[in-house]
Short mmCIF file of C-alpha atoms and ligand atoms in Angstrom, two decimals:
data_model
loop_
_atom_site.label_atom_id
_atom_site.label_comp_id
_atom_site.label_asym_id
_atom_site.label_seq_id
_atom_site.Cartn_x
_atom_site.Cartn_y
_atom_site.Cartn_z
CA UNK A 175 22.45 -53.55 -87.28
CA UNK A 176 19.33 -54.12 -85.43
CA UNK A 177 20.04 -57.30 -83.64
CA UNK A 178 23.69 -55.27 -82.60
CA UNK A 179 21.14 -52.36 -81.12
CA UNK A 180 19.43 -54.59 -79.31
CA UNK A 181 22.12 -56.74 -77.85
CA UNK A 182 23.40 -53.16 -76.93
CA UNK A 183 20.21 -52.56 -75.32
CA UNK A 184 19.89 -55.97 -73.58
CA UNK A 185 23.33 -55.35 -71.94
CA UNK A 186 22.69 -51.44 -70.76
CA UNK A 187 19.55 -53.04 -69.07
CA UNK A 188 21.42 -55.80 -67.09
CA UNK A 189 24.61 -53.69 -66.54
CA UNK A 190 21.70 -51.98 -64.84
CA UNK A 191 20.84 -54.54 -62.70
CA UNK A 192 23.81 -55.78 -61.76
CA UNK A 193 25.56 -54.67 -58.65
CA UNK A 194 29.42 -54.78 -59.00
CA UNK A 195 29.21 -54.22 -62.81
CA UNK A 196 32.69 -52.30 -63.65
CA UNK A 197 31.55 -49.01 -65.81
CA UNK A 198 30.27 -49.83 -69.16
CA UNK A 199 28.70 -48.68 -72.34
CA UNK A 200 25.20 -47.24 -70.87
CA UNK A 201 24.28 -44.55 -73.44
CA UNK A 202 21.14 -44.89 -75.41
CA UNK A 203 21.63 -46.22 -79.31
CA UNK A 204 21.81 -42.59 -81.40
CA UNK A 205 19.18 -41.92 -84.15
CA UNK A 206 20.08 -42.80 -87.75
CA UNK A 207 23.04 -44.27 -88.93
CA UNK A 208 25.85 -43.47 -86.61
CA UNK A 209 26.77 -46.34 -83.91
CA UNK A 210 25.83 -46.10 -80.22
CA UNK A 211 29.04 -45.11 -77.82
CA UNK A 212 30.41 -48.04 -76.70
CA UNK A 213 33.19 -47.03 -74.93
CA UNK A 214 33.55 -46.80 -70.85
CA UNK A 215 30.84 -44.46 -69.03
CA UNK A 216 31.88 -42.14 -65.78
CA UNK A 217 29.11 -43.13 -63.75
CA UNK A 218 28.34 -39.30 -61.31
CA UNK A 219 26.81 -38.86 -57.77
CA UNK A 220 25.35 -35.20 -57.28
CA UNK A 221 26.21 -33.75 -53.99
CA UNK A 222 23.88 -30.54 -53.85
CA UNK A 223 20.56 -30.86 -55.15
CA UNK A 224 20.18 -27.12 -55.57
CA UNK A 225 19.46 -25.27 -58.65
CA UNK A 226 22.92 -25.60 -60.73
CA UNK A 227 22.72 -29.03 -59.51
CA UNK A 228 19.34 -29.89 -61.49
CA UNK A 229 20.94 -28.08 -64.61
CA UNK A 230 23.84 -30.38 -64.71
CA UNK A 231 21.32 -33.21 -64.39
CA UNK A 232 19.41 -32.44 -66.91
CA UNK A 233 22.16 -31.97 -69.09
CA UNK A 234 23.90 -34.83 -67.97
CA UNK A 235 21.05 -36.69 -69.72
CA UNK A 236 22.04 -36.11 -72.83
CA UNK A 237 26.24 -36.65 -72.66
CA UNK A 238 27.52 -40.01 -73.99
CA UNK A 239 30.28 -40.67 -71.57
CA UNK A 240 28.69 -39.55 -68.28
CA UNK A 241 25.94 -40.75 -66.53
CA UNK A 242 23.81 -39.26 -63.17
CA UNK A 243 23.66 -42.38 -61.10
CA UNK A 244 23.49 -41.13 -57.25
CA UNK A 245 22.84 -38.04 -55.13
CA UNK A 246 24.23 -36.79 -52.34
CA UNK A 247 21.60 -34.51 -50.36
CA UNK A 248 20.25 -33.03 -46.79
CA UNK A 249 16.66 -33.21 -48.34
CA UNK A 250 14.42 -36.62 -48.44
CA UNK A 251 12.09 -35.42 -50.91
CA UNK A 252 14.55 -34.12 -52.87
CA UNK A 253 16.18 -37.13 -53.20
CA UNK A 254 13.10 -38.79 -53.70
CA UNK A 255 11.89 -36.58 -56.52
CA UNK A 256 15.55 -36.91 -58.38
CA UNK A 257 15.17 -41.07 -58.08
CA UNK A 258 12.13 -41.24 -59.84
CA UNK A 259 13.09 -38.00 -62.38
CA UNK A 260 16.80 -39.47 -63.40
CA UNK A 261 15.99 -43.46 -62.09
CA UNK A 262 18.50 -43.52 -59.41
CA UNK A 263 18.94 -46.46 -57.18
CA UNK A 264 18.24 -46.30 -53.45
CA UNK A 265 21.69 -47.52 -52.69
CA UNK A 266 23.31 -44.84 -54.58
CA UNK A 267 21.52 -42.36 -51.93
CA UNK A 268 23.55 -40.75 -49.82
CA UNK A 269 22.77 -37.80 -47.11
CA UNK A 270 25.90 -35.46 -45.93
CA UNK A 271 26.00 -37.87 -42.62
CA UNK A 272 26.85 -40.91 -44.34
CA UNK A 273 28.21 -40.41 -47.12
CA UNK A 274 31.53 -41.61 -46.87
CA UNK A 275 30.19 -45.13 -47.30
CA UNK A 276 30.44 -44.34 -51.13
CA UNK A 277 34.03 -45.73 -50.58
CA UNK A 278 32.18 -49.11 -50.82
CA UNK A 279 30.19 -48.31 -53.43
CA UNK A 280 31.39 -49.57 -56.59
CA UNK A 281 28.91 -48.38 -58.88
CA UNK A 282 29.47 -44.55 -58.47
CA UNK A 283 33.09 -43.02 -60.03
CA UNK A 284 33.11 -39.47 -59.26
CA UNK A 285 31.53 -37.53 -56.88
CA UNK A 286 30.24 -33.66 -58.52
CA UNK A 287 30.13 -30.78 -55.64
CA UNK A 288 27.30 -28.64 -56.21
CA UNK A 289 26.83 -26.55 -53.00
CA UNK A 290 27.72 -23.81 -51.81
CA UNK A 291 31.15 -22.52 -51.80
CA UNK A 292 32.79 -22.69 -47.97
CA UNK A 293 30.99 -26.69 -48.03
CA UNK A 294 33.47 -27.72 -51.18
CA UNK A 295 36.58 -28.07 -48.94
CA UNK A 296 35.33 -30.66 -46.44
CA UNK A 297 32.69 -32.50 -49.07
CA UNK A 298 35.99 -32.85 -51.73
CA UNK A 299 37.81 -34.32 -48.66
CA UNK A 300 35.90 -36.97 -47.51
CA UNK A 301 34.79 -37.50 -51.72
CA UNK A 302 38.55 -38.25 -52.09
CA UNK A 303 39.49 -39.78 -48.55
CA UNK A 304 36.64 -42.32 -50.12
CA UNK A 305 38.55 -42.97 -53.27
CA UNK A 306 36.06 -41.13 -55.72
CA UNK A 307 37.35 -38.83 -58.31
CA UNK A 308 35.84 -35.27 -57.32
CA UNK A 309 34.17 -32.22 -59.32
CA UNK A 310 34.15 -29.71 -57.83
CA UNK A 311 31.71 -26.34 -58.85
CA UNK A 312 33.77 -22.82 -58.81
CA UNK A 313 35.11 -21.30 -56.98
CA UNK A 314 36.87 -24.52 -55.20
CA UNK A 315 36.94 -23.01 -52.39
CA UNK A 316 37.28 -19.44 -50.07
CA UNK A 317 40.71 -19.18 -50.36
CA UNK A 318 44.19 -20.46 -52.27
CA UNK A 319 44.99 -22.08 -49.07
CA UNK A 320 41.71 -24.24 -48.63
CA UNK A 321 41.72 -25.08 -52.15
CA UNK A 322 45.39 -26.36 -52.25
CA UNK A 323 44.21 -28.75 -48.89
CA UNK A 324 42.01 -30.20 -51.44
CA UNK A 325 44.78 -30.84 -54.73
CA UNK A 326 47.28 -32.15 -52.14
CA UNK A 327 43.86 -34.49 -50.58
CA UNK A 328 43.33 -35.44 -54.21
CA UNK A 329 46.50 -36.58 -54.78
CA UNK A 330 47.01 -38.30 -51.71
CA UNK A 331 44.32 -40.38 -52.49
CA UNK A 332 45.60 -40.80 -56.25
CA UNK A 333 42.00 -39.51 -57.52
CA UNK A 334 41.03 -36.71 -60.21
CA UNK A 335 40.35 -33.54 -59.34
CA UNK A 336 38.28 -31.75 -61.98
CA UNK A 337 36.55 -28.33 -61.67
CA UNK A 338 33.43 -27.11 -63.40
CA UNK A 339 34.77 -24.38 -65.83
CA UNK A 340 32.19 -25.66 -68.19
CA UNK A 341 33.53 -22.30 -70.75
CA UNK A 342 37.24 -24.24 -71.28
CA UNK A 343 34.63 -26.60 -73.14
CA UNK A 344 32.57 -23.92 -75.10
CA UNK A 345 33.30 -24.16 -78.82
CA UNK A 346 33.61 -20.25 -79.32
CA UNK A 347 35.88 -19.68 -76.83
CA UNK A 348 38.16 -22.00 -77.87
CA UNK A 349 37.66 -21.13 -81.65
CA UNK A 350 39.41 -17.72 -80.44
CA UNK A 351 42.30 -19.40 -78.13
CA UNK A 352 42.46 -21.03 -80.97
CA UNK A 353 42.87 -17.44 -83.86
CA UNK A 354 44.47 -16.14 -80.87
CA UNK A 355 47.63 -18.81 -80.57
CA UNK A 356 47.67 -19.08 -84.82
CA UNK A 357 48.20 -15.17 -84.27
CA UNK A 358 45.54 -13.48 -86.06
CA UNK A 359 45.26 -11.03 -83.39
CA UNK A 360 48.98 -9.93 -83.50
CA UNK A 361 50.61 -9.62 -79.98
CA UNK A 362 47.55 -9.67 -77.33
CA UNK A 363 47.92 -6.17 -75.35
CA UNK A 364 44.40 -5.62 -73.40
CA UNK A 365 41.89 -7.82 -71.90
CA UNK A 366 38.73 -6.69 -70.73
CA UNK A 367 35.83 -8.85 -68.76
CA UNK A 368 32.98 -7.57 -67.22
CA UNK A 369 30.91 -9.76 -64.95
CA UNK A 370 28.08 -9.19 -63.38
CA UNK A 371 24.16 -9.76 -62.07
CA UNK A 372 21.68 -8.24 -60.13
CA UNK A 373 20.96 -10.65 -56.75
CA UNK A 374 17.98 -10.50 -55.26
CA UNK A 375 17.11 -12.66 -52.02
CA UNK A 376 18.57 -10.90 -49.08
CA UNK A 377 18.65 -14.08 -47.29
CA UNK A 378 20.42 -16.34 -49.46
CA UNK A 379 23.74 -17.69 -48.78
CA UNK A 380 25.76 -16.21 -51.33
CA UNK A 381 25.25 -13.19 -49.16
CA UNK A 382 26.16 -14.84 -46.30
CA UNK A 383 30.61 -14.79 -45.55
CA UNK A 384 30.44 -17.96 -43.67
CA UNK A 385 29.41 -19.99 -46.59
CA UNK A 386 29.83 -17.92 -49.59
CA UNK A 387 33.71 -17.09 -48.70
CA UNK A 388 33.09 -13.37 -50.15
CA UNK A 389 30.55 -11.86 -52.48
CA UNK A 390 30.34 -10.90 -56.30
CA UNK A 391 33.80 -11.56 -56.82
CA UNK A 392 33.39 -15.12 -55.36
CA UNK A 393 30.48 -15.92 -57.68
CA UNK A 394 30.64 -14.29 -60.97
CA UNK A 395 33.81 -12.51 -60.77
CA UNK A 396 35.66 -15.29 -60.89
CA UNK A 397 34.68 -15.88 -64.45
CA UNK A 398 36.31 -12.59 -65.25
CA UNK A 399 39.53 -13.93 -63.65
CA UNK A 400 40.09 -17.34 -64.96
CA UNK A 401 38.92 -15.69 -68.32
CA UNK A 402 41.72 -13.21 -68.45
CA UNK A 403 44.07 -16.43 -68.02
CA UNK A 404 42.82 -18.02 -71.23
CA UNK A 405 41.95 -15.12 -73.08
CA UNK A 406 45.21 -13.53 -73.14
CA UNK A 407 47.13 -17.14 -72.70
CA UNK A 408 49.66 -16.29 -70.00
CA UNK A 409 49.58 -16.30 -65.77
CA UNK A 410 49.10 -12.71 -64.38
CA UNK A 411 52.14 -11.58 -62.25
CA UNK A 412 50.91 -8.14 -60.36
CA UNK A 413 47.04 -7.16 -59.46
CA UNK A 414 45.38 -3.81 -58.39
CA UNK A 415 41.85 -3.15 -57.36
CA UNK A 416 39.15 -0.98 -56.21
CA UNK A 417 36.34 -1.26 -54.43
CA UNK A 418 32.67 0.41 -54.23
CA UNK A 419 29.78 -0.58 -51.94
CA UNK A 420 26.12 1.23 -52.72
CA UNK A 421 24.26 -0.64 -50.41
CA UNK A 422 26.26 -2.12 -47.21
CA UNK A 423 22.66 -2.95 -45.50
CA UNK A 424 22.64 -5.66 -48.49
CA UNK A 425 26.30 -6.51 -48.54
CA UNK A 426 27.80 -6.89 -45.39
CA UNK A 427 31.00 -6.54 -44.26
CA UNK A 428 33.12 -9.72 -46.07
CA UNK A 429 30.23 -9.27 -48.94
CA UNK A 430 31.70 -7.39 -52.17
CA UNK A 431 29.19 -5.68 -53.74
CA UNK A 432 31.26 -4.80 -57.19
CA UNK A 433 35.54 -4.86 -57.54
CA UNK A 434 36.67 -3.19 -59.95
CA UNK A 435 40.39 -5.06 -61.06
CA UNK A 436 43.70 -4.98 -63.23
CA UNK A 437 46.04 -7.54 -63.79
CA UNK A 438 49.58 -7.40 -65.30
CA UNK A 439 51.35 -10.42 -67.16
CA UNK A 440 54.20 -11.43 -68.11
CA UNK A 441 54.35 -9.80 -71.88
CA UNK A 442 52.78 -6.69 -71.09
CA UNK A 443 49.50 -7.52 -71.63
CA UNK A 444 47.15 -6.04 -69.50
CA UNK A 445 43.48 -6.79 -68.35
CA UNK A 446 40.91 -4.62 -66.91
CA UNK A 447 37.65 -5.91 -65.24
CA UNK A 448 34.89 -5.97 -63.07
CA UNK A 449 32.80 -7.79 -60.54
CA UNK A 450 29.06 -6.93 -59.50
CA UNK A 451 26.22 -7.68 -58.08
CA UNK A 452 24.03 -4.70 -59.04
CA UNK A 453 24.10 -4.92 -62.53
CA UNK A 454 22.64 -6.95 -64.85
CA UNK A 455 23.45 -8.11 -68.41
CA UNK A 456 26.80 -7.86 -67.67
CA UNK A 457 28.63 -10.61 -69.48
CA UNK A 458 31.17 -8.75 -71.98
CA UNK A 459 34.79 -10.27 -72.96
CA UNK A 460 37.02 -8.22 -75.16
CA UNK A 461 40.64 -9.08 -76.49
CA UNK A 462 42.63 -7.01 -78.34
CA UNK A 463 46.24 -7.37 -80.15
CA UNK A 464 48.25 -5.37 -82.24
CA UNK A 465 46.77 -6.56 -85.40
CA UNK A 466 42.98 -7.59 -84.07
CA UNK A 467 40.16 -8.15 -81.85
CA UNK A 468 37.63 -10.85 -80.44
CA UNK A 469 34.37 -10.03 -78.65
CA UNK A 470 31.88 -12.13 -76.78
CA UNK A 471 28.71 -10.93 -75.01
CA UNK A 472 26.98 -12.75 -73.90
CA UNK A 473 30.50 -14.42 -72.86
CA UNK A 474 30.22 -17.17 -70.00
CA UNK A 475 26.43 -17.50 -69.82
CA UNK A 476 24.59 -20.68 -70.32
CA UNK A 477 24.15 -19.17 -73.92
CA UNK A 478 23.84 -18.99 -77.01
CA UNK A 479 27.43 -17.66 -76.35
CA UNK A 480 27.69 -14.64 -79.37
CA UNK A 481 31.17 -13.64 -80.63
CA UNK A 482 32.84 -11.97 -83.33
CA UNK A 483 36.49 -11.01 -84.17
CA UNK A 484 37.69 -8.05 -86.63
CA UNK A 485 37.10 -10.79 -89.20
CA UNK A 486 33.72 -11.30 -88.57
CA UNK A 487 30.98 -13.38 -86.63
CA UNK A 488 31.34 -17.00 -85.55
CA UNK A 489 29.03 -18.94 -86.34
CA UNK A 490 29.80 -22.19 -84.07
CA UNK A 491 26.53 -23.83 -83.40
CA UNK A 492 25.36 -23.16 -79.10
CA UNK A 493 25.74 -26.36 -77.75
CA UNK A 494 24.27 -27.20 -73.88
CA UNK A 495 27.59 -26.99 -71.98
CA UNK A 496 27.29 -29.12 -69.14
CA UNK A 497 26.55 -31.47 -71.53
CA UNK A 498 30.08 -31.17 -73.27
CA UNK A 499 31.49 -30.55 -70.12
CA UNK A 500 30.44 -33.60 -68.71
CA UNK A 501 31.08 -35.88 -71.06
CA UNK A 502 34.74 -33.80 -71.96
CA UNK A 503 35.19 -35.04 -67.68
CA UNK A 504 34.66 -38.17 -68.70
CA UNK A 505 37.19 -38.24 -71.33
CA UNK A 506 40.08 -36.68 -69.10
CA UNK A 507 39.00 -39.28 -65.97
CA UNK A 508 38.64 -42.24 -67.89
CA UNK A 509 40.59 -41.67 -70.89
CA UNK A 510 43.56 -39.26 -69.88
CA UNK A 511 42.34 -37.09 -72.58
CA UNK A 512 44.36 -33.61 -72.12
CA UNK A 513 41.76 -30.70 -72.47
CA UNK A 514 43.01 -27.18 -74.49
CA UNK A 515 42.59 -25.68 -71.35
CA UNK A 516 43.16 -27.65 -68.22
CA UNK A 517 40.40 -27.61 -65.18
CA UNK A 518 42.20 -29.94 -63.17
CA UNK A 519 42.37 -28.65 -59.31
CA UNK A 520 45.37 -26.53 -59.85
CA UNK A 521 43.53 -24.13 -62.12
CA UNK A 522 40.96 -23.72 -59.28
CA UNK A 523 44.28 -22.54 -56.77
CA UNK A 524 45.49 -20.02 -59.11
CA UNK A 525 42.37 -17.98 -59.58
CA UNK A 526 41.72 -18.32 -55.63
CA UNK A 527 45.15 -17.04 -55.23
CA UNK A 528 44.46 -14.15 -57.76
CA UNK A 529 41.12 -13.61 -56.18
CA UNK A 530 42.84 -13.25 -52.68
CA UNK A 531 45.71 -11.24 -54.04
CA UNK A 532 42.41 -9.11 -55.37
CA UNK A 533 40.79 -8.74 -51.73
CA UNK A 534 44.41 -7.87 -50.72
CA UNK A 535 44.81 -4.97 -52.83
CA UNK A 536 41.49 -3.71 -52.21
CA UNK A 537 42.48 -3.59 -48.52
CA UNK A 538 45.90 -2.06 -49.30
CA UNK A 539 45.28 -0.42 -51.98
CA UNK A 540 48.72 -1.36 -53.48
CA UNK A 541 49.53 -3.16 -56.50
CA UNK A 542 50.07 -6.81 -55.20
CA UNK A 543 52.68 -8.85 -56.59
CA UNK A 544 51.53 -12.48 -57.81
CA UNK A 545 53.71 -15.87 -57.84
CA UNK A 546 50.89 -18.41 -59.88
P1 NAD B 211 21.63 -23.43 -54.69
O1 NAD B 211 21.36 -22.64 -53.45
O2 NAD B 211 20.59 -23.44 -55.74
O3 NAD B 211 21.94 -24.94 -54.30
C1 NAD B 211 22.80 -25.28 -53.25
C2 NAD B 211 22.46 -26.68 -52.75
O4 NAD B 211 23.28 -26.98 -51.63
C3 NAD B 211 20.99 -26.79 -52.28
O5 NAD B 211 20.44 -27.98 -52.75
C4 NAD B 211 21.11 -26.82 -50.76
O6 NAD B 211 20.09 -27.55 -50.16
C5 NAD B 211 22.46 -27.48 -50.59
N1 NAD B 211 23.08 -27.21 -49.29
C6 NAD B 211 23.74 -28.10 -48.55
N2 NAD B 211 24.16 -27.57 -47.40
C7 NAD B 211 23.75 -26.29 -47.40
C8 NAD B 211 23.88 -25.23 -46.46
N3 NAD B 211 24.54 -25.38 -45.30
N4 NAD B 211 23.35 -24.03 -46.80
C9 NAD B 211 22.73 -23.84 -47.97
N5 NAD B 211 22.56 -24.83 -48.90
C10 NAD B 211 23.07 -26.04 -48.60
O7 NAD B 211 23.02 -22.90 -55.26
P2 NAD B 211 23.59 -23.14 -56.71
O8 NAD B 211 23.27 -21.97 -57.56
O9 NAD B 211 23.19 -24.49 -57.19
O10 NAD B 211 25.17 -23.08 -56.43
C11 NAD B 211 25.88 -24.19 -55.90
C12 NAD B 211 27.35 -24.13 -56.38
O11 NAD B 211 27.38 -24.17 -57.79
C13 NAD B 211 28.09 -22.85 -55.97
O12 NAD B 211 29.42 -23.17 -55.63
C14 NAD B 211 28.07 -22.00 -57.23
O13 NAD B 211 29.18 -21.13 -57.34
C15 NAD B 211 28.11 -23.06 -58.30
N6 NAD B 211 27.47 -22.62 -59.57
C16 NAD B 211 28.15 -22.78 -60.73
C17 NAD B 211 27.60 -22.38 -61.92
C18 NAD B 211 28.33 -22.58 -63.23
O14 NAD B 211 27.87 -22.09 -64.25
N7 NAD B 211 29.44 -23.28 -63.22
C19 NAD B 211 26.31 -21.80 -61.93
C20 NAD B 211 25.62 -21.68 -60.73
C21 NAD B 211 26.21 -22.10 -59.55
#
């Protein structure tokens, strides 16, 4: 057992060291008894050394089948702080100039987009054009249209195109897709998801149109929106919505302050949420059939994630979720693993197509028909 750890060390070192080393088993040798993943690794570059892009980091350092091995960044000493923090080679270094070089790169896999929102379209493009699977953070993009430029760049270039809905990986959401499809909730009527935060820095540039691609709704409301697709388990096919502005100094014009929205599906089943930026706290979901309910709140937080159905609590242990989510990537890149619920490219287009069928409806106030 020992001499197989340290053989398993001995090779993680060299794989290390050498250059054009295909991916390999990298992860560290697991306390106790069980045996060290030995399987393939997805080896990452970070583009966006912002503040979601440290958390994934971090957490990266602890997933089995992914590993943080280059950065993509504007900022030297960013990128100088991150190689000596994660141990990231020079040439794995890229800046937003040069970065298509990565096509010759053989140590990198997949490229993660962490930056802000209008900057996903072009980065994916060039990720892909340079034959690197992408991630790409939510939302994909400002619009359906942009985002679908980047599935049809994807495929083109015959990579993955995964997007970070790190909840389609949390254990007590999927306990209740789970109660939901085994029908312990009886036919699913009503959906309700409340999203929301108070944001503070005037400046920032999720209050700015040209890179945020719209406000609240853009940010956290989306969570509410892809949410009511897996909650209730079918596409929505109509939308309404309503919006209210208490401080247009603070959100400009382009810059939703809170939405509230409504979407029909197929079934019946109805949802009924909200979108804000002035309120914090907000993180509710609640599902409710004929026969049942679930609740979560917190429900798409970093966690502990709480929930509890008609039946009682659930008691799944919190687990980091970027973690999961990473090294559930992994298994879907490298393994063709088929997740319960998919966040392949495609999933990113539909809620940007709700989302602009949303902005629609606000402007028309019409209900606004919807062809997912
Ligand atoms: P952030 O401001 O903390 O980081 C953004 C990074 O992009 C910074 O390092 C910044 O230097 C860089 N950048 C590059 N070009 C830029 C430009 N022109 N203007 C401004 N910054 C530029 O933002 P964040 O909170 O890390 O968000 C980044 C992305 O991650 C967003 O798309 C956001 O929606 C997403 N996000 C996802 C989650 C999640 O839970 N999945 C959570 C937070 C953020």
């Amino acid at each position: 057992m020992k001499s197989r750890r340290d053989f398993l060390q001995k090779l993680s070192a060299s794989a290390l060291s050498l250059p054009f080393i295909p991916s390999l088993a990298l992860a560290e040798p697991e306390q106790g008894n069980e045996l060290p993943y030995q399987g393939q690794v997805l080896r990452v570059a970070i583009c966006g050394l912002g503040s979601y892009g440290t958390r994934v980091a971090d957490a990266m350092q602890s997933s089995k089948m992914a590993k943080l091995v280059g950065v993509i960044s504007g900022t030297p000493s960013k990128v100088k702080d991150w190689q000596a923090k994660y141990n990231i080679p020079e040439k794995n270094c890229y800046n937003y100039e040069n970065f298509d070089a990565i096509k010759d790169n053989r140590d990198i896999d997949a490229v993660y987009i962490i930056t802000p929102n209008s900057l996903h379209k072009p980065q994916a493009i060039r990720v892909a054009q340079a034959g690197k699977h992408v991630i790409c953070e939510k939302p994909i993009a400002v619009n359906a249209a942009e985002g679908q430029a980047m599935v049809d760049a994807c495929k083109k270039a015959n990579v993955k195109f995964l997007v970070g809905y790190r909840m389609h990986f949390e254990p007590k959401t999927l306990e209740i897709i789970r109660l939901r499809n085994a029908g312990e909730f009886g036919k699913v009527l009503f959906f309700q998801g409340l999203c929301g935060f108070r944001i503070g820095d005037p400046n920032q540039w999720r209050l700015k149109k040209e890179l945020a691609g719209g406000g609240a709704m853009m940010d956290i409301g989306i969570y509410a929106v892809n949410g009511s697709r897996y909650m209730i388990g079918e596409e929505p096919i109509w939308v309404t919505a309503q919006e209210t502005k208490t401080n247009p100094e603070k959100f400009k014009e382009g810059i939703d302050e809170t939405i509230m929205f409504q979407l029909g599906f197929p079934s019946g089943a109805v949802a009924s949420c909200l979108s804000t930026y002035s309120m914090n706290n907000l993180d509710r979901f609640f599902l409710n059939g004929e026969k049942g309910f679930a609740e979560m709140q917190p429900s798409t937080g970093y966690g502990p994630i709480k929930a509890r159905t008609n039946s009682g609590e659930l008691t799944h242990p919190h687990v980091t979720h970027q973690t999961v989510q990473m090294d559930e990537m992994a298994g879907i890149i490298l393994q063709g693993k088929k997740p319960v619920v998919p966040v392949d490219g495609e999933e990113g287009v539909k809620d940007l197509k709700i989302m602009d069928a949303i902005y629609k409806a606000v402007k028309t106030g019409k209900k606004e028909d919807l062809k997912l």
